[in-house]
Each structure stands twice: as structure tokens, then as C-alpha cells.
mmCIF file of C-alpha atoms in Angstrom:
data_model
loop_
_atom_site.group_PDB
_atom_site.id
_atom_site.type_symbol
_atom_site.label_atom_id
_atom_site.label_comp_id
_atom_site.label_asym_id
_atom_site.label_seq_id
_atom_site.Cartn_x
_atom_site.Cartn_y
_atom_site.Cartn_z
ATOM 1 C CA UNK A 1 0.000 0.000 0.000
ATOM 2 C CA UNK A 2 1.658 3.298 -1.079
ATOM 3 C CA UNK A 3 2.144 6.065 1.491
ATOM 4 C CA UNK A 4 1.845 9.701 0.398
ATOM 5 C CA UNK A 5 3.266 12.558 2.481
ATOM 6 C CA UNK A 6 1.147 15.683 2.026
ATOM 7 C CA UNK A 7 2.979 18.669 0.560
ATOM 8 C CA UNK A 8 2.130 22.358 1.250
ATOM 9 C CA UNK A 9 -0.935 23.466 -0.706
ATOM 10 C CA UNK A 10 -1.870 19.946 -1.765
ATOM 11 C CA UNK A 11 -5.510 18.861 -1.617
ATOM 12 C CA UNK A 12 -7.023 15.416 -1.138
ATOM 13 C CA UNK A 13 -8.595 15.715 -4.592
ATOM 14 C CA UNK A 14 -5.151 16.218 -6.171
ATOM 15 C CA UNK A 15 -3.732 13.254 -4.259
ATOM 16 C CA UNK A 16 -6.634 11.046 -5.372
ATOM 17 C CA UNK A 17 -6.041 12.068 -8.997
ATOM 18 C CA UNK A 18 -2.326 11.344 -8.726
ATOM 19 C CA UNK A 19 -2.905 7.762 -7.581
ATOM 20 C CA UNK A 20 -6.054 7.174 -9.669
ATOM 21 C CA UNK A 21 -7.854 6.290 -6.444
ATOM 22 C CA UNK A 22 -11.400 7.335 -5.395
ATOM 23 C CA UNK A 23 -11.325 10.270 -2.989
ATOM 24 C CA UNK A 24 -13.773 8.541 -0.665
ATOM 25 C CA UNK A 25 -11.447 5.507 -0.381
ATOM 26 C CA UNK A 26 -8.600 7.749 0.848
ATOM 27 C CA UNK A 27 -10.901 9.494 3.343
ATOM 28 C CA UNK A 28 -12.227 6.212 4.722
ATOM 29 C CA UNK A 29 -8.855 4.456 4.668
ATOM 30 C CA UNK A 30 -7.266 7.187 6.789
ATOM 31 C CA UNK A 31 -10.292 7.960 9.003
ATOM 32 C CA UNK A 32 -10.217 11.616 7.912
ATOM 33 C CA UNK A 33 -12.857 13.622 9.776
ATOM 34 C CA UNK A 34 -12.443 16.898 7.864
ATOM 35 C CA UNK A 35 -11.356 16.410 4.229
ATOM 36 C CA UNK A 36 -10.792 20.167 3.865
ATOM 37 C CA UNK A 37 -8.196 20.251 6.644
ATOM 38 C CA UNK A 38 -5.154 18.151 5.869
ATOM 39 C CA UNK A 39 -1.727 19.349 6.902
ATOM 40 C CA UNK A 40 1.706 19.240 5.229
ATOM 41 C CA UNK A 41 3.735 16.307 6.461
ATOM 42 C CA UNK A 42 0.705 14.091 7.082
ATOM 43 C CA UNK A 43 1.341 10.506 5.901
ATOM 44 C CA UNK A 44 -1.658 9.068 4.069
ATOM 45 C CA UNK A 45 -2.195 5.411 3.230
ATOM 46 C CA UNK A 46 -3.276 5.135 -0.412
ATOM 47 C CA UNK A 47 -5.591 2.122 -0.835
ATOM 48 C CA UNK A 48 -4.418 -0.352 -3.443
ATOM 49 C CA UNK A 49 -6.696 -0.490 -6.449
ATOM 50 C CA UNK A 50 -6.149 -2.465 -9.615
ATOM 51 C CA UNK A 51 -5.903 -0.382 -12.752
ATOM 52 C CA UNK A 52 -8.747 -0.780 -15.212
ATOM 53 C CA UNK A 53 -7.922 -3.708 -17.469
ATOM 54 C CA UNK A 54 -7.982 -2.653 -21.121
ATOM 55 C CA UNK A 55 -9.221 -5.314 -23.512
ATOM 56 C CA UNK A 56 -6.974 -5.676 -26.570
ATOM 57 C CA UNK A 57 -7.885 -9.174 -27.660
ATOM 58 C CA UNK A 58 -5.841 -11.209 -30.091
ATOM 59 C CA UNK A 59 -7.712 -13.274 -32.719
ATOM 60 C CA UNK A 60 -9.092 -16.589 -31.479
ATOM 61 C CA UNK A 61 -6.530 -18.495 -33.545
ATOM 62 C CA UNK A 62 -3.871 -17.203 -31.148
ATOM 63 C CA UNK A 63 -5.417 -19.277 -28.335
ATOM 64 C CA UNK A 64 -7.732 -22.237 -27.751
ATOM 65 C CA UNK A 65 -10.433 -23.252 -25.243
ATOM 66 C CA UNK A 66 -9.180 -24.276 -21.804
ATOM 67 C CA UNK A 67 -9.972 -27.757 -20.499
ATOM 68 C CA UNK A 68 -7.590 -28.122 -17.519
ATOM 69 C CA UNK A 69 -7.823 -26.512 -14.077
ATOM 70 C CA UNK A 70 -5.612 -23.455 -13.553
ATOM 71 C CA UNK A 71 -2.738 -24.003 -11.130
ATOM 72 C CA UNK A 72 0.063 -21.656 -12.250
ATOM 73 C CA UNK A 73 0.963 -18.129 -13.298
ATOM 74 C CA UNK A 74 4.013 -17.558 -15.509
ATOM 75 C CA UNK A 75 5.860 -14.212 -15.497
ATOM 76 C CA UNK A 76 7.554 -12.984 -18.699
ATOM 77 C CA UNK A 77 9.130 -9.847 -20.144
ATOM 78 C CA UNK A 78 8.388 -8.428 -23.578
ATOM 79 C CA UNK A 79 9.542 -5.485 -25.696
ATOM 80 C CA UNK A 80 10.013 -4.358 -29.271
ATOM 81 C CA UNK A 81 13.630 -3.343 -28.636
ATOM 82 C CA UNK A 82 14.934 -5.534 -31.461
ATOM 83 C CA UNK A 83 13.057 -3.398 -33.994
ATOM 84 C CA UNK A 84 12.847 -0.068 -32.180
ATOM 85 C CA UNK A 85 15.364 0.284 -29.330
ATOM 86 C CA UNK A 86 14.500 3.973 -28.882
ATOM 87 C CA UNK A 87 10.786 3.260 -28.311
ATOM 88 C CA UNK A 88 10.522 -0.397 -27.293
ATOM 89 C CA UNK A 89 7.212 -0.319 -25.406
ATOM 90 C CA UNK A 90 4.509 0.706 -27.858
ATOM 91 C CA UNK A 91 1.576 -1.623 -27.145
ATOM 92 C CA UNK A 92 0.542 -1.739 -30.815
ATOM 93 C CA UNK A 93 4.017 -2.940 -31.798
ATOM 94 C CA UNK A 94 3.996 -5.564 -29.052
ATOM 95 C CA UNK A 95 0.521 -6.703 -30.094
ATOM 96 C CA UNK A 96 1.825 -7.254 -33.629
ATOM 97 C CA UNK A 97 4.724 -9.343 -32.279
ATOM 98 C CA UNK A 98 2.191 -11.733 -30.741
ATOM 99 C CA UNK A 99 -0.106 -11.591 -33.759
ATOM 100 C CA UNK A 100 2.569 -12.263 -36.364
ATOM 101 C CA UNK A 101 4.337 -14.888 -34.263
ATOM 102 C CA UNK A 102 1.195 -16.915 -33.599
ATOM 103 C CA UNK A 103 1.851 -16.661 -29.849
ATOM 104 C CA UNK A 104 -0.030 -14.939 -27.046
ATOM 105 C CA UNK A 105 -0.310 -14.064 -23.378
ATOM 106 C CA UNK A 106 -3.284 -13.347 -21.173
ATOM 107 C CA UNK A 107 -2.023 -10.006 -19.856
ATOM 108 C CA UNK A 108 0.583 -7.352 -20.623
ATOM 109 C CA UNK A 109 1.585 -4.782 -17.976
ATOM 110 C CA UNK A 110 2.945 -1.480 -19.293
ATOM 111 C CA UNK A 111 5.643 0.721 -17.792
ATOM 112 C CA UNK A 112 3.135 2.924 -15.963
ATOM 113 C CA UNK A 113 1.227 -0.044 -14.585
ATOM 114 C CA UNK A 114 -1.467 -0.137 -17.257
ATOM 115 C CA UNK A 115 -2.868 -3.639 -17.821
ATOM 116 C CA UNK A 116 -3.905 -5.014 -21.216
ATOM 117 C CA UNK A 117 -5.879 -8.247 -21.628
ATOM 118 C CA UNK A 118 -4.956 -10.072 -24.846
ATOM 119 C CA UNK A 119 -6.553 -13.467 -24.161
ATOM 120 C CA UNK A 120 -9.450 -14.367 -21.875
ATOM 121 C CA UNK A 121 -8.519 -16.612 -18.934
ATOM 122 C CA UNK A 122 -11.039 -19.188 -20.146
ATOM 123 C CA UNK A 123 -8.722 -19.841 -23.098
ATOM 124 C CA UNK A 124 -5.202 -21.273 -23.309
ATOM 125 C CA UNK A 125 -2.651 -18.661 -24.380
ATOM 126 C CA UNK A 126 0.529 -19.714 -26.205
ATOM 127 C CA UNK A 127 3.069 -18.131 -23.863
ATOM 128 C CA UNK A 128 5.216 -20.834 -22.215
ATOM 129 C CA UNK A 129 5.998 -23.300 -25.016
ATOM 130 C CA UNK A 130 8.081 -26.385 -24.296
ATOM 131 C CA UNK A 131 9.747 -27.016 -20.954
ATOM 132 C CA UNK A 132 9.299 -28.693 -17.589
ATOM 133 C CA UNK A 133 8.746 -27.844 -13.929
ATOM 134 C CA UNK A 134 10.210 -29.789 -10.988
ATOM 135 C CA UNK A 135 7.439 -31.574 -9.146
ATOM 136 C CA UNK A 136 4.981 -31.417 -12.055
ATOM 137 C CA UNK A 137 5.986 -34.212 -14.472
ATOM 138 C CA UNK A 138 2.567 -34.178 -16.135
ATOM 139 C CA UNK A 139 3.111 -30.555 -17.157
ATOM 140 C CA UNK A 140 6.104 -31.251 -19.405
ATOM 141 C CA UNK A 141 5.600 -29.196 -22.587
ATOM 142 C CA UNK A 142 2.041 -28.497 -21.380
ATOM 143 C CA UNK A 143 2.318 -25.608 -18.912
ATOM 144 C CA UNK A 144 0.131 -23.446 -21.166
ATOM 145 C CA UNK A 145 -2.807 -25.740 -20.387
ATOM 146 C CA UNK A 146 -2.575 -25.046 -16.646
ATOM 147 C CA UNK A 147 -1.404 -21.444 -16.493
ATOM 148 C CA UNK A 148 -2.058 -17.756 -16.982
ATOM 149 C CA UNK A 149 0.695 -15.809 -18.736
ATOM 150 C CA UNK A 150 1.593 -12.273 -17.654
ATOM 151 C CA UNK A 151 4.043 -10.247 -19.747
ATOM 152 C CA UNK A 152 5.692 -7.141 -18.300
ATOM 153 C CA UNK A 153 7.068 -4.572 -20.712
ATOM 154 C CA UNK A 154 10.709 -4.805 -19.702
ATOM 155 C CA UNK A 155 14.249 -5.473 -20.907
ATOM 156 C CA UNK A 156 16.758 -7.636 -19.054
ATOM 157 C CA UNK A 157 20.528 -7.497 -18.756
ATOM 158 C CA UNK A 158 22.790 -7.299 -21.801
ATOM 159 C CA UNK A 159 23.633 -10.992 -21.502
ATOM 160 C CA UNK A 160 19.977 -11.989 -21.192
ATOM 161 C CA UNK A 161 18.979 -10.019 -24.279
ATOM 162 C CA UNK A 162 21.669 -11.425 -26.594
ATOM 163 C CA UNK A 163 19.224 -14.182 -27.530
ATOM 164 C CA UNK A 164 16.958 -11.518 -29.039
ATOM 165 C CA UNK A 165 19.262 -8.854 -30.531
ATOM 166 C CA UNK A 166 22.961 -7.910 -30.722
ATOM 167 C CA UNK A 167 24.921 -5.926 -28.169
ATOM 168 C CA UNK A 168 24.977 -2.887 -30.463
ATOM 169 C CA UNK A 169 21.193 -2.675 -30.259
ATOM 170 C CA UNK A 170 21.305 -2.928 -26.472
ATOM 171 C CA UNK A 171 23.573 0.125 -26.371
ATOM 172 C CA UNK A 172 20.833 2.180 -28.055
ATOM 173 C CA UNK A 173 18.314 1.498 -25.279
ATOM 174 C CA UNK A 174 17.773 4.200 -22.659
ATOM 175 C CA UNK A 175 18.804 3.057 -19.146
ATOM 176 C CA UNK A 176 15.312 4.063 -17.965
ATOM 177 C CA UNK A 177 13.891 1.319 -20.187
ATOM 178 C CA UNK A 178 16.031 -1.425 -18.628
ATOM 179 C CA UNK A 179 14.474 -3.508 -15.860
ATOM 180 C CA UNK A 180 11.102 -2.985 -14.184
ATOM 181 C CA UNK A 181 9.197 -0.040 -12.722
ATOM 182 C CA UNK A 182 7.552 0.479 -9.335
ATOM 183 C CA UNK A 183 4.192 0.853 -11.086
ATOM 184 C CA UNK A 184 4.617 -2.556 -12.721
ATOM 185 C CA UNK A 185 5.304 -4.320 -9.420
ATOM 186 C CA UNK A 186 2.238 -2.639 -7.908
ATOM 187 C CA UNK A 187 -0.037 -3.627 -10.793
ATOM 188 C CA UNK A 188 1.367 -7.158 -10.862
ATOM 189 C CA UNK A 189 0.574 -7.645 -7.167
ATOM 190 C CA UNK A 190 -2.954 -6.335 -7.644
ATOM 191 C CA UNK A 191 -3.494 -8.464 -10.742
ATOM 192 C CA UNK A 192 -2.293 -11.539 -8.849
ATOM 193 C CA UNK A 193 -4.700 -10.653 -6.022
ATOM 194 C CA UNK A 194 -7.539 -10.554 -8.526
ATOM 195 C CA UNK A 195 -6.555 -13.750 -10.355
ATOM 196 C CA UNK A 196 -6.082 -15.817 -7.205
ATOM 197 C CA UNK A 197 -9.317 -14.555 -5.660
ATOM 198 C CA UNK A 198 -11.112 -15.910 -8.728
ATOM 199 C CA UNK A 199 -8.977 -19.058 -9.077
ATOM 200 C CA UNK A 200 -8.202 -20.442 -5.598
ATOM 201 C CA UNK A 201 -6.686 -23.495 -7.307
ATOM 202 C CA UNK A 202 -3.606 -21.291 -7.906
ATOM 203 C CA UNK A 203 -1.491 -21.387 -4.742
ATOM 204 C CA UNK A 204 0.354 -18.147 -4.066
ATOM 205 C CA UNK A 205 3.829 -19.572 -3.654
ATOM 206 C CA UNK A 206 6.988 -19.898 -5.741
ATOM 207 C CA UNK A 207 6.075 -23.385 -6.934
ATOM 208 C CA UNK A 208 3.006 -22.002 -8.670
ATOM 209 C CA UNK A 209 3.985 -18.408 -9.507
ATOM 210 C CA UNK A 210 7.036 -18.977 -11.720
ATOM 211 C CA UNK A 211 9.294 -17.294 -14.228
ATOM 212 C CA UNK A 212 9.473 -18.385 -17.837
ATOM 213 C CA UNK A 213 13.203 -18.964 -17.320
ATOM 214 C CA UNK A 214 12.419 -21.533 -14.614
ATOM 215 C CA UNK A 215 10.235 -23.562 -16.964
ATOM 216 C CA UNK A 216 12.460 -23.268 -20.043
ATOM 217 C CA UNK A 217 15.968 -22.393 -18.774
ATOM 218 C CA UNK A 218 17.737 -23.628 -21.890
ATOM 219 C CA UNK A 219 15.968 -21.211 -24.217
ATOM 220 C CA UNK A 220 14.389 -18.375 -22.188
ATOM 221 C CA UNK A 221 15.845 -15.682 -19.918
ATOM 222 C CA UNK A 222 12.694 -13.860 -18.818
ATOM 223 C CA UNK A 223 11.827 -12.321 -16.428
ATOM 224 C CA UNK A 224 15.555 -12.445 -15.669
ATOM 225 C CA UNK A 225 17.923 -11.242 -12.971
ATOM 226 C CA UNK A 226 16.512 -7.710 -12.891
ATOM 227 C CA UNK A 227 13.103 -8.961 -11.771
ATOM 228 C CA UNK A 228 12.894 -8.626 -7.974
ATOM 229 C CA UNK A 229 10.876 -11.565 -6.698
ATOM 230 C CA UNK A 230 10.898 -10.115 -3.191
ATOM 231 C CA UNK A 231 8.658 -7.271 -4.413
ATOM 232 C CA UNK A 232 5.690 -9.440 -5.273
ATOM 233 C CA UNK A 233 3.505 -11.046 -2.657
ATOM 234 C CA UNK A 234 4.309 -14.681 -3.201
ATOM 235 C CA UNK A 235 5.824 -16.955 -0.639
ATOM 236 C CA UNK A 236 8.754 -19.282 -0.837
ATOM 237 C CA UNK A 237 7.542 -21.880 1.629
ATOM 238 C CA UNK A 238 4.954 -21.017 4.246
ATOM 239 C CA UNK A 239 1.166 -21.116 4.064
ATOM 240 C CA UNK A 240 -0.457 -21.230 7.495
ATOM 241 C CA UNK A 241 -3.861 -22.900 7.770
ATOM 242 C CA UNK A 242 -5.759 -21.269 10.645
ATOM 243 C CA UNK A 243 -6.694 -23.599 13.517
ATOM 244 C CA UNK A 244 -9.112 -23.034 16.366
ATOM 245 C CA UNK A 245 -7.682 -20.456 18.771
ATOM 246 C CA UNK A 246 -5.175 -18.979 16.293
ATOM 247 C CA UNK A 247 -4.566 -15.225 16.363
ATOM 248 C CA UNK A 248 -2.506 -13.019 14.082
ATOM 249 C CA UNK A 249 -0.183 -12.280 16.997
ATOM 250 C CA UNK A 250 0.389 -15.981 17.634
ATOM 251 C CA UNK A 251 0.946 -16.715 13.947
ATOM 252 C CA UNK A 252 3.403 -13.816 13.665
ATOM 253 C CA UNK A 253 5.336 -15.113 16.671
ATOM 254 C CA UNK A 254 5.458 -18.628 15.240
ATOM 255 C CA UNK A 255 7.028 -17.526 11.967
ATOM 256 C CA UNK A 256 9.205 -14.693 13.271
ATOM 257 C CA UNK A 257 7.340 -11.915 11.479
ATOM 258 C CA UNK A 258 4.916 -9.129 12.451
ATOM 259 C CA UNK A 259 1.143 -8.674 12.513
ATOM 260 C CA UNK A 260 1.447 -5.696 10.148
ATOM 261 C CA UNK A 261 3.511 -7.690 7.644
ATOM 262 C CA UNK A 262 1.006 -10.557 7.634
ATOM 263 C CA UNK A 263 -2.017 -8.262 7.349
ATOM 264 C CA UNK A 264 -0.419 -6.376 4.443
ATOM 265 C CA UNK A 265 0.442 -9.561 2.519
ATOM 266 C CA UNK A 266 -3.064 -10.928 3.020
ATOM 267 C CA UNK A 267 -4.936 -7.635 2.523
ATOM 268 C CA UNK A 268 -6.737 -8.011 5.856
ATOM 269 C CA UNK A 269 -7.302 -5.702 8.808
ATOM 270 C CA UNK A 270 -4.710 -6.300 11.578
ATOM 271 C CA UNK A 271 -7.675 -6.624 13.978
ATOM 272 C CA UNK A 272 -9.567 -9.057 11.742
ATOM 273 C CA UNK A 273 -11.132 -12.158 13.281
ATOM 274 C CA UNK A 274 -9.681 -15.297 11.695
ATOM 275 C CA UNK A 275 -11.732 -18.326 10.765
ATOM 276 C CA UNK A 276 -10.736 -21.998 10.937
ATOM 277 C CA UNK A 277 -9.329 -23.227 7.625
ATOM 278 C CA UNK A 278 -8.355 -19.742 6.421
ATOM 279 C CA UNK A 279 -5.120 -19.684 4.404
ATOM 280 C CA UNK A 280 -2.614 -17.100 5.657
ATOM 281 C CA UNK A 281 0.405 -16.200 3.531
ATOM 282 C CA UNK A 282 3.574 -15.808 5.580
ATOM 283 C CA UNK A 283 5.931 -13.170 4.129
ATOM 284 C CA UNK A 284 9.607 -13.970 3.722
ATOM 285 C CA UNK A 285 12.411 -11.677 2.668
ATOM 286 C CA UNK A 286 13.707 -13.516 -0.379
ATOM 287 C CA UNK A 287 13.198 -16.635 -2.469
#
């Protein structure tokens, strides 16, 4: 959840516009009694809100009906740097890459956090190709059938991009276009929240939220070394199933974390009453 420190002369309306968040959500989220009296230096919690998903569907021949249960999400990067290193993130150019290549992904996240939907989740997108995942022998060369693909407009390290274009092209790319943006991590977390709320068969851990380079290490480098896995709310190991008598304080003590960290990762009120069988994600620092 972003925190905004009020500057002199700034109004709540301006802050709401900046974060594309309803004014009433900011007022309620911060228990503001008088919206016309906010003071410089005040720290405001900005409620997380997924950006409006823009439909930009590929033709049906770039996907097929889904028959298997969803269990995975695969993270990728995509750009048009090979053809236009000075402007590698035009969505129309990226759309044509998918269209002309006969491939696809369910979502693309732009540099400012905008989200495009290219394929409906009810259909299999052609994003992962051939490969294998440890622990899932039945998924060999079939991960598309069980997964949602999310592409982030991003460019990896020089070494990682040599599979796509020469070093000379890499030198033409602005440093600001290398790696990932804060807005992308925020939108990715919110999109994962939305996907997993609708598909509880996808477990929010690092066995089920994977990089393309983990599935196909011999031929793919995305999302690469510049992608910071610690910035998305997936867990490496721990899912706590609430038992009778459990409290957030007790759970936090058990796993060596804090109530605030757990409540933030699970999007729940720190004072929330837990119910038996509830799944609680336990944050860890790295994966």
C-alpha cells in the first residue's frame, strides 16, 4: 500500500487524482474527519486499487479453449527493442509481435502499470511453449494448459537479451527502459490478487507463480535477474492454515514476522477475526 506525504498546498482531490484512487477511499482508509483540513507532512495510506484492465484481444486463432484446471501463473518480459530500441514499449508494436508470431499471453503490464488483456482466462494462451517444472511431471511441454501468462514490458541485462538482438542494439536502449518499474510491481501484485481470488486453485507460492526462465531455462531468460521476486507477494515456503484459537499475533510469533507484515500480505485488517481453515500467507524476505 503506497504512502503519500502531504505537501504544502496539496488537496485530497489532487492526491486522489495522482494515484487514480477514489477520494472517498482515501478518506475512509485514513479515518479523515475533515477532508478540507489536511496538513503538510501528514502521511496518508493510499488504498491499493487495480488499474482498469484494457481489452486488446488477439484473434481466437492465437489461443484455444481451456480444459484443464488453472494451477500456475508464468511471469515474462516483452519489448520491441529488437526493432525499435528507442521506443521499445509501444503496445501496438507488441501486439503485432504476438499476432505475427502466432503466440499470445493473457495479460501485458505497461511501464506505468497499465494492464492489457490479450486473451481471456477461459482460453489457453501460447506463452510458455516447451519445458518442464520440478514436481509437475505431467506438465512437461504443457504448462500453457494449466497457467495464466503475464508479460511485463521490460528489458533484461545485456547478456539476457543477446538471444533476441545484438549488443549494439542494447547500447541504443535508454537506461530508464532497462528492468522494471515500481508501477509494474504494484499492478502485478494487484493483478495476482484478482486472479487468485477468482482461481483459488492457484497457490500463491513460488512453486506455482514462476518465471518463464524456470520452466524453459535452456531457451528463455525472462523475467531475468533484474526482476525482484521479493517485491511481489508470493511466498517461498509457508502457508499457514488457521486452527481453532489462532490469532494473528500468535501466527506472527510462530514464523518470526509481524502482525502488520502478515495483514499487508493478506490484505486483511490487523484486527480481523480469523476463521478456521483460512489460508494465511507468511511473508519472507527472499526466495
